[in-house]
XYZ file of C-alpha atoms in Angstrom:
560
model
C 20.663 24.621 32.631
C 21.187 21.975 29.946
C 17.929 21.080 28.174
C 16.942 17.451 28.773
C 15.157 15.728 25.884
C 14.043 12.139 26.424
C 12.846 9.956 23.559
C 10.945 6.717 24.196
C 11.548 4.392 21.265
C 14.670 4.039 19.126
C 13.386 2.952 15.760
C 12.505 5.020 12.686
C 10.659 7.923 14.320
C 12.497 7.922 17.654
C 15.985 7.691 16.196
C 15.201 10.411 13.657
C 13.714 12.678 16.357
C 16.692 12.240 18.680
C 19.300 12.883 15.996
C 17.460 15.948 14.676
C 16.909 17.385 18.173
C 20.633 17.131 18.870
C 21.481 18.863 15.590
C 19.035 21.675 16.318
C 20.229 22.113 19.907
C 23.771 20.690 20.226
C 23.938 21.603 23.909
C 20.859 19.527 24.773
C 21.182 16.253 26.660
C 19.324 13.786 24.445
C 18.581 10.319 25.809
C 16.753 7.549 23.975
C 15.157 4.585 25.736
C 14.155 1.355 23.986
C 13.028 -1.998 25.335
C 14.515 -3.925 22.417
C 18.032 -5.167 21.752
C 18.251 -3.686 18.244
C 17.680 -0.055 17.341
C 17.182 2.091 14.277
C 16.544 -0.778 11.876
C 14.515 -0.980 8.702
C 11.657 -3.362 9.517
C 10.287 -2.843 6.005
C 13.331 -4.715 4.726
C 12.601 -7.918 6.663
C 10.900 -9.762 3.767
C 13.935 -9.059 1.581
C 16.260 -10.472 4.219
C 14.114 -13.621 4.379
C 14.363 -14.040 0.594
C 18.173 -13.491 0.606
C 17.766 -10.323 -1.474
C 19.414 -8.605 1.513
C 22.298 -10.839 2.507
C 23.081 -9.752 6.070
C 20.623 -8.717 8.763
C 23.120 -5.999 9.769
C 22.308 -4.293 6.468
C 18.878 -3.489 7.915
C 20.576 -1.629 10.759
C 23.298 0.166 8.794
C 23.842 3.551 7.240
C 24.218 3.764 3.434
C 27.999 3.447 3.892
C 27.667 0.269 5.975
C 28.086 1.611 9.519
C 25.805 -0.208 11.975
C 23.484 2.167 13.847
C 24.026 0.756 17.334
C 24.474 2.306 20.780
C 28.145 3.324 20.238
C 27.228 4.839 16.855
C 24.583 7.091 18.378
C 26.880 8.095 21.253
C 29.978 8.828 19.158
C 28.458 10.084 15.905
C 25.145 11.609 16.958
C 25.970 12.663 20.522
C 22.893 10.817 21.772
C 22.786 8.363 24.689
C 20.731 5.197 24.097
C 19.518 2.824 26.804
C 18.507 -0.536 25.311
C 16.627 -3.371 27.026
C 15.051 -0.630 29.122
C 11.292 -0.157 29.195
C 9.344 2.980 30.025
C 6.568 1.938 32.405
C 5.108 5.298 33.376
C 5.236 9.062 32.959
C 4.707 11.568 35.790
C 3.798 14.662 33.840
C 3.680 17.049 36.812
C 7.144 16.042 37.978
C 8.409 15.507 34.419
C 9.765 12.054 35.191
C 9.803 8.880 33.129
C 9.740 5.666 35.163
C 11.944 2.947 33.689
C 12.857 -0.678 34.317
C 15.978 -2.506 33.147
C 14.602 -5.696 31.625
C 17.678 -7.798 32.377
C 18.136 -6.864 36.047
C 14.644 -5.679 36.983
C 16.107 -2.476 38.437
C 13.731 0.487 38.346
C 14.750 4.129 38.127
C 13.528 7.488 36.827
C 14.744 9.832 34.125
C 13.883 13.543 34.292
C 12.951 15.461 31.150
C 12.198 18.968 30.019
C 10.702 17.715 26.770
C 9.519 14.179 26.097
C 9.051 12.492 22.711
C 6.950 9.339 22.506
C 7.922 7.090 19.606
C 6.608 3.852 21.044
C 5.681 2.386 17.677
C 3.141 -0.344 17.071
C 2.605 -4.038 17.740
C 1.313 -6.771 15.427
C -2.330 -7.711 15.791
C -2.469 -11.264 17.142
C -5.953 -12.743 17.684
C -6.482 -14.917 20.784
C -6.991 -18.252 19.033
C -6.438 -21.856 20.047
C -2.984 -23.202 19.181
C -1.322 -19.802 19.192
C 1.389 -21.136 21.525
C 2.636 -23.647 18.939
C 6.111 -23.020 17.556
C 6.370 -21.923 13.959
C 3.827 -19.097 14.278
C 5.649 -15.811 13.712
C 4.927 -12.112 13.084
C 6.966 -9.778 10.847
C 8.015 -6.842 12.993
C 11.392 -7.161 14.724
C 14.941 -8.234 13.957
C 14.272 -11.291 16.104
C 11.298 -12.097 13.842
C 13.538 -11.693 10.804
C 16.161 -14.083 12.166
C 13.548 -16.654 13.124
C 11.831 -16.505 9.725
C 15.151 -16.769 7.933
C 15.831 -19.973 9.852
C 12.370 -21.458 9.188
C 12.075 -20.518 5.501
C 13.437 -23.673 3.899
C 12.912 -24.899 0.309
C 10.136 -27.462 -0.037
C 8.470 -26.482 3.237
C 4.908 -25.129 3.389
C 4.183 -21.582 4.530
C 0.819 -19.971 5.246
C 0.652 -16.181 5.364
C -2.444 -14.932 7.191
C -3.241 -11.457 5.954
C -3.170 -10.201 2.376
C -1.882 -6.690 3.017
C 1.448 -5.149 2.011
C 3.729 -6.958 4.473
C 1.836 -10.221 4.068
C 2.264 -10.268 0.300
C 5.907 -9.183 0.493
C 6.523 -12.064 2.894
C 4.649 -14.460 0.592
C 6.938 -13.346 -2.228
C 9.988 -14.008 -0.016
C 8.814 -17.550 0.738
C 8.076 -18.198 -2.935
C 11.593 -17.051 -3.828
C 12.952 -19.492 -1.218
C 11.239 -22.384 -2.976
C 8.457 -22.885 -0.454
C 4.832 -23.875 -1.070
C 2.937 -20.712 -0.210
C -0.680 -20.075 0.783
C -2.165 -16.638 1.498
C -5.318 -16.353 3.625
C -7.339 -13.123 3.667
C -10.684 -12.726 5.440
C -11.870 -9.921 3.139
C -13.166 -10.543 -0.389
C -9.939 -9.306 -1.990
C -6.233 -8.961 -1.357
C -4.861 -5.563 -0.343
C -8.198 -4.537 1.211
C -8.640 -0.843 1.875
C -5.660 -0.090 -0.335
C -6.897 -1.030 -3.805
C -10.288 -1.322 -5.431
C -11.263 -4.904 -6.289
C -10.541 -4.819 -10.024
C -6.968 -3.641 -9.341
C -6.392 -6.053 -6.450
C -7.595 -8.925 -8.650
C -4.730 -8.216 -11.059
C -2.295 -8.841 -8.194
C -4.181 -11.955 -7.092
C -4.164 -13.259 -10.675
C -0.366 -12.956 -10.804
C 0.045 -14.735 -7.479
C -2.109 -17.643 -8.646
C -0.240 -17.861 -11.954
C 3.014 -18.050 -9.976
C 1.829 -21.003 -7.914
C 0.716 -19.196 -4.762
C -2.552 -20.535 -3.335
C -4.906 -17.693 -2.423
C -7.939 -17.944 -0.132
C -10.087 -14.807 0.133
C -13.295 -14.464 2.185
C -11.572 -16.883 4.536
C -11.397 -16.258 8.303
C -8.753 -17.630 10.640
C -10.180 -19.791 13.463
C -7.145 -21.505 15.040
C -4.100 -23.736 14.670
C -3.340 -27.408 15.254
C -0.144 -29.344 15.832
C 1.929 -31.182 18.413
C 4.554 -28.781 19.675
C 4.866 -27.038 16.319
C 2.152 -25.834 13.974
C 0.885 -28.415 11.479
C -2.209 -26.760 10.058
C -4.205 -23.549 9.967
C -7.918 -23.783 10.735
C -10.126 -21.452 8.697
C -13.799 -20.841 8.009
C -13.436 -22.697 4.696
C -11.312 -25.638 5.807
C -7.954 -26.811 7.123
C -4.664 -25.793 5.478
C -1.614 -28.007 6.196
C 1.532 -25.968 6.834
C 4.985 -25.985 8.423
C 5.135 -22.243 9.097
C 2.581 -19.524 9.769
C 3.122 -15.782 9.434
C 0.548 -13.543 11.072
C 0.322 -10.323 9.088
C -3.008 -8.958 10.219
C -1.957 -5.351 10.633
C -0.703 -3.431 13.654
C -2.081 -1.467 16.567
C -0.498 1.668 18.061
C 1.452 1.267 21.290
C -0.502 3.932 23.134
C -0.551 2.416 26.621
C 2.200 4.673 27.993
C 0.433 7.780 26.715
C -2.940 6.616 28.001
C -1.440 5.876 31.404
C -0.088 9.411 31.486
C -3.522 10.828 30.722
C -2.722 12.023 27.214
C -5.509 12.254 24.652
C -5.793 9.432 22.142
C -7.712 9.259 18.896
C -8.229 6.909 15.968
C -7.702 3.258 16.949
C -6.145 4.349 20.229
C -3.322 6.252 18.530
C -1.905 9.272 20.342
C -3.632 12.510 19.328
C -1.219 15.158 17.993
C -1.372 18.507 16.234
C 0.633 19.476 13.154
C 3.675 20.184 15.358
C 3.450 16.547 16.600
C 2.538 18.010 20.004
C 0.255 15.940 22.235
C -2.357 17.262 24.660
C 0.606 18.045 26.967
C 2.642 20.910 25.423
C 5.903 19.387 26.697
C 5.277 15.964 25.172
C 5.471 15.138 21.479
C 4.635 11.897 19.653
C 5.668 10.555 16.278
C 5.623 7.405 14.177
C 3.385 4.358 14.408
C 2.050 5.297 17.855
C 0.238 8.450 16.712
C -2.478 9.532 14.343
C -2.180 11.971 11.451
C -4.398 14.013 9.159
C -5.552 12.793 5.749
C -5.018 15.670 3.326
C -7.920 14.692 1.035
C -10.622 14.203 3.656
C -9.216 16.407 6.405
C -9.985 13.642 8.902
C -7.690 12.037 11.451
C -6.447 8.608 10.360
C -4.084 5.895 11.506
C -1.763 5.036 8.613
C 1.535 3.688 9.988
C 4.359 3.728 7.434
C 8.128 3.973 7.748
C 8.255 6.984 5.439
C 5.700 8.830 7.554
C 7.484 7.888 10.782
C 10.738 9.433 9.570
C 9.059 12.687 8.538
C 7.124 12.925 11.769
C 10.252 12.136 13.785
C 12.114 14.957 12.101
C 9.332 17.449 12.896
C 9.024 16.260 16.503
C 12.792 16.532 16.976
C 12.925 20.073 15.607
C 10.078 21.268 17.810
C 11.274 19.474 20.933
C 14.590 21.273 20.542
C 12.931 24.690 20.283
C 12.371 24.949 16.540
C 9.155 25.421 14.571
C 8.242 22.745 12.043
C 4.950 21.278 10.873
C 3.811 17.926 9.520
C 0.776 18.614 7.371
C -0.454 15.057 6.877
C -0.616 12.071 4.549
C -2.611 10.789 1.592
C -1.959 7.086 2.066
C 0.708 6.586 -0.581
C 2.109 3.060 -0.712
C 3.751 0.609 -3.086
C 4.604 -3.079 -3.250
C 6.375 -5.529 -5.508
C 4.878 -9.032 -5.593
C 6.939 -11.412 -7.715
C 7.032 -9.685 -11.124
C 4.131 -7.304 -10.572
C 4.237 -3.831 -9.035
C 1.293 -2.187 -7.307
C 1.154 1.371 -6.010
C -1.561 3.658 -4.731
C -2.167 7.122 -3.365
C -5.155 9.121 -2.174
C -8.622 7.592 -1.985
C -9.883 4.442 -3.644
C -13.209 4.642 -5.461
C -14.930 2.933 -2.527
C -13.370 5.377 -0.046
C -14.265 8.399 -2.174
C -17.894 7.285 -2.424
C -17.978 6.662 1.333
C -16.796 10.250 1.828
C -19.750 11.503 -0.220
C -17.989 12.373 -3.461
C -19.714 11.920 -6.798
C -16.827 10.210 -8.532
C -15.571 9.726 -12.043
C -13.096 6.896 -12.633
C -10.763 5.749 -15.386
C -8.978 2.461 -16.059
C -6.136 3.011 -18.490
C -3.593 0.302 -19.397
C -0.560 0.917 -21.603
C 3.168 0.135 -21.838
C 5.265 1.933 -19.236
C 7.521 3.436 -21.926
C 7.500 3.796 -25.707
C 5.917 0.609 -27.023
C 8.756 0.062 -29.488
C 11.491 0.338 -26.865
C 12.974 -2.964 -25.623
C 11.796 -3.829 -22.130
C 8.482 -1.980 -22.305
C 6.044 -3.610 -19.871
C 2.341 -3.067 -19.247
C 0.873 -1.071 -16.385
C -2.737 -0.197 -15.641
C -3.737 3.062 -13.982
C -6.993 3.761 -12.183
C -7.816 7.393 -11.522
C -10.517 8.513 -9.101
C -11.727 12.106 -9.321
C -14.465 14.395 -8.096
C -16.868 14.585 -11.035
C -17.984 18.096 -10.212
C -14.566 19.760 -10.111
C -12.286 17.280 -11.874
C -10.021 17.262 -8.810
C -7.927 14.108 -8.568
C -8.748 12.147 -5.412
C -6.762 8.960 -5.904
C -4.686 6.773 -8.178
C -3.886 3.066 -8.278
C -1.282 1.543 -10.574
C -0.635 -2.161 -11.178
C 1.600 -3.945 -13.676
C 4.982 -5.374 -14.498
C 6.278 -1.977 -15.595
C 7.273 1.167 -13.714
C 4.351 2.290 -11.576
C 6.331 4.211 -8.960
C 6.843 7.456 -10.839
C 3.172 7.603 -11.828
C 2.169 7.099 -8.199
C 4.597 9.785 -7.050
C 3.436 12.252 -9.699
C -0.169 11.613 -8.720
C 0.673 11.972 -5.013
C 2.111 15.399 -5.760
C -0.935 16.348 -7.810
C -3.358 15.195 -5.108
C -1.437 17.033 -2.395
C -1.758 20.283 -4.325
C -5.413 19.608 -5.278
C -4.752 19.402 -9.012
C -7.540 18.704 -11.495
C -7.617 16.355 -14.483
C -7.188 19.375 -16.739
C -4.042 20.497 -14.903
C -2.593 16.970 -14.800
C -3.158 16.532 -18.531
C -0.954 19.588 -19.121
C 1.971 18.530 -16.910
C 5.356 18.818 -18.609
C 6.636 15.342 -17.665
C 9.987 13.959 -18.749
C 9.899 12.087 -22.056
C 12.330 9.840 -23.880
C 11.550 6.373 -25.266
C 13.424 4.498 -22.480
C 11.245 6.206 -19.860
C 7.743 6.814 -21.213
C 5.589 7.275 -24.266
C 5.357 10.767 -25.718
C 2.063 11.036 -23.844
C 2.821 9.569 -20.436
C 0.373 7.059 -18.972
C -0.742 9.555 -16.343
C -1.475 12.243 -18.920
C -3.416 9.808 -21.126
C -5.466 8.714 -18.116
C -6.162 12.352 -17.236
C -7.338 13.021 -20.801
C -9.710 10.059 -20.637
C -10.967 11.367 -17.309
C -11.683 14.756 -18.873
C -13.599 13.065 -21.687
C -15.674 11.043 -19.239
C -16.486 14.050 -17.050
C -17.576 16.041 -20.114
C -19.747 13.157 -21.324
C -17.768 12.653 -24.526
C -16.630 9.204 -23.348
C -18.756 6.718 -21.435
C -16.974 3.821 -19.788
C -17.992 1.074 -17.397
C -15.713 -1.090 -15.281
C -14.812 -4.735 -15.988
C -16.593 -5.628 -12.735
C -19.824 -4.081 -14.017
C -19.488 -5.941 -17.329
C -18.922 -9.205 -15.439
C -22.019 -8.537 -13.344
C -24.094 -8.000 -16.480
C -22.841 -11.262 -17.954
C -23.392 -13.223 -14.747
C -26.926 -11.891 -14.324
C -27.820 -12.618 -17.928
C -28.557 -9.032 -18.927
C -29.580 -8.639 -22.552
C -26.792 -6.493 -23.971
C -24.080 -6.736 -26.624
C -20.467 -7.052 -25.523
C -18.619 -6.022 -28.662
C -14.985 -7.011 -29.223
C -13.422 -4.690 -31.824
C -9.972 -6.274 -31.870
C -8.517 -8.046 -34.879
C -9.360 -11.697 -35.630
C -5.765 -12.640 -34.779
C -6.031 -11.025 -31.350
C -9.392 -12.660 -30.760
C -7.996 -16.083 -31.674
C -5.406 -15.737 -28.913
C -7.734 -14.864 -26.043
C -11.312 -13.650 -25.669
C -14.132 -12.947 -23.216
C -16.829 -15.572 -23.362
C -20.090 -14.179 -24.748
C -18.501 -11.304 -26.675
C -19.305 -10.622 -30.350
C -16.347 -9.934 -32.647
C -16.450 -7.114 -35.203
C -12.982 -5.631 -35.885
C -12.936 -1.837 -35.689
C -12.027 -1.497 -39.376
C -15.197 -3.375 -40.349
C -17.567 -1.780 -37.865
C -18.989 0.916 -40.147
C -19.975 -1.603 -42.810
C -21.529 -3.973 -40.261
C -23.587 -1.493 -38.266
C -26.795 -3.069 -39.562
C -25.899 -6.332 -37.769
C -26.125 -4.631 -34.384
C -29.391 -3.956 -32.522
C -30.253 -0.347 -31.747
C -32.639 -1.323 -28.991
C -29.939 -2.903 -26.811
C -27.060 -1.560 -24.771
C -23.710 -2.065 -26.525
C -20.433 -2.204 -24.583
C -17.303 -2.127 -26.715
C -13.767 -3.164 -25.840
C -10.360 -3.974 -27.308
C -6.957 -4.670 -25.786
C -6.782 -1.408 -23.831
C -10.119 0.128 -24.979
C -8.628 2.866 -27.140
C -10.306 1.186 -30.120
C -13.223 0.486 -27.794
C -13.648 4.237 -27.303
C -13.373 4.826 -31.056
C -16.048 2.171 -31.586
C -18.296 3.927 -29.080
C -17.933 7.181 -31.042
C -18.751 5.411 -34.340
C -21.871 3.896 -32.786
C -22.865 7.270 -31.317
C -22.582 8.903 -34.744
C -24.701 6.128 -36.254
C -27.511 6.809 -33.815
C -27.078 3.956 -31.367
C -28.583 5.372 -28.151
C -26.988 3.214 -25.419
C -23.267 2.802 -25.943
C -20.218 2.672 -23.710
C -16.787 1.064 -23.648
C -15.268 -1.261 -21.076
C -12.625 0.597 -19.108
C -9.132 -0.808 -19.510
C -10.012 -3.366 -22.164
C -9.003 -6.979 -21.998
C -5.699 -6.098 -20.287
C -7.523 -5.183 -17.079
C -10.090 -8.005 -17.264
C -9.296 -9.879 -14.034
C -11.546 -12.870 -14.677
C -11.395 -16.071 -16.707
C -10.585 -15.678 -20.384
C -11.138 -18.242 -23.130
C -9.194 -19.323 -26.193
C -11.736 -19.485 -29.028
C -11.932 -22.755 -30.964
C -11.010 -22.928 -34.591
């Protein structure tokens, strides 16, 4: 008898699973059910459609050669039947039946299956607040959302994005590009919470502010006001006038169908699966935003919904549902974003996450040009490495800057996946030519610094720790070893200037009974200054990680 494979959900994971199942078992009857009107679209591209970077919404639903992935496409090209505007309302596991309703007519019917794949996706988090029914309050999830936002995003209008995560900041960028007045509201103390450590997130926030975006952190949403359409956002710190609100507060897994069928769920209500994407029922698989996965660093189950993960999981679920044998090992939380002219990428654990997991960590902040400094177009990037101090194993990387961060993130993601150490990373044979990198790539330099810090040869402290010392009035010397010309351009208030070339002859002007923290532009000279002070018998020396390039706070222009 012909194998019957039913897939619930026709977006990234579901469409991938259905197409792969049909390729693995061409004789199978593969049917996909989706409650929406549009299928197999790239929701991650919505902000770029809003900004006119992507000209036509159909481009979000097309193959690389421009063919729209609609119902006829799946039937004729993939051999898969797709039922749109049809919602799955229940699963009878013993009878192997899916109960469905046609949303237009209300007609109910059942669909039998031999193997079922749940790819029910996720839904935006929308808090139950007063004024939520006003027009002009939109999420960023569906093609309908994209079309509505495109219509509302008009030059000169005011937009308030609630939520400073990846999609929120990409949408803020889209509005800024459309000539709107943009405000971002985030209830946590920093943007990109849980994704970047504060000192890296502040670099992104600094760029947003410099570009005219108003940023409110530590600011909770309390409601909305307006007559018919939204006129202002109410927050814990005041009222923000606006013409448009985007709610980008994250997503929750659509696990109701699985829960109703008695399947096991896990983190945040996501469907529990094994590495074959098999649920607690051996004839039902799950993939994409509706299910959990394993974090390869911690070994714990996590909920990290991403389009890239959904496609990989969908492929594995499709292979196994069709009788194959494939595994999805897990994720390490790799992600990347462009916000105006700055790029920010991350992979693995942040410092805060690593400490929460019980690691004794060593960290590095290392800024440098993204290619040979003399090559036209070289732009700065800052890397933060997080490692296990005891073994040197890399646990995480964050990269922020106007230059190319993506390849450093990807190289680090590979290293983390295969449990590489700082020593091994420092020996990687990475591609070099002046248009692409320095002779010692940024990642290798950062790994070398990490080795020096683990061995005790280098002692660095973060810009945040230096700022804390200054704010609390600690009695220490913050020593700027840049040139007078550099210092005249920009400086940190309270720092003492002694250029590196003059340090040896001015050692007697420095106190040996105080802590001395050195820095320069990127803290290469700061590290050299620390070594000079060590050799001269100064007992408490360190350098500020990342130098002035990663200082996220207020800088001054010295007088005279």
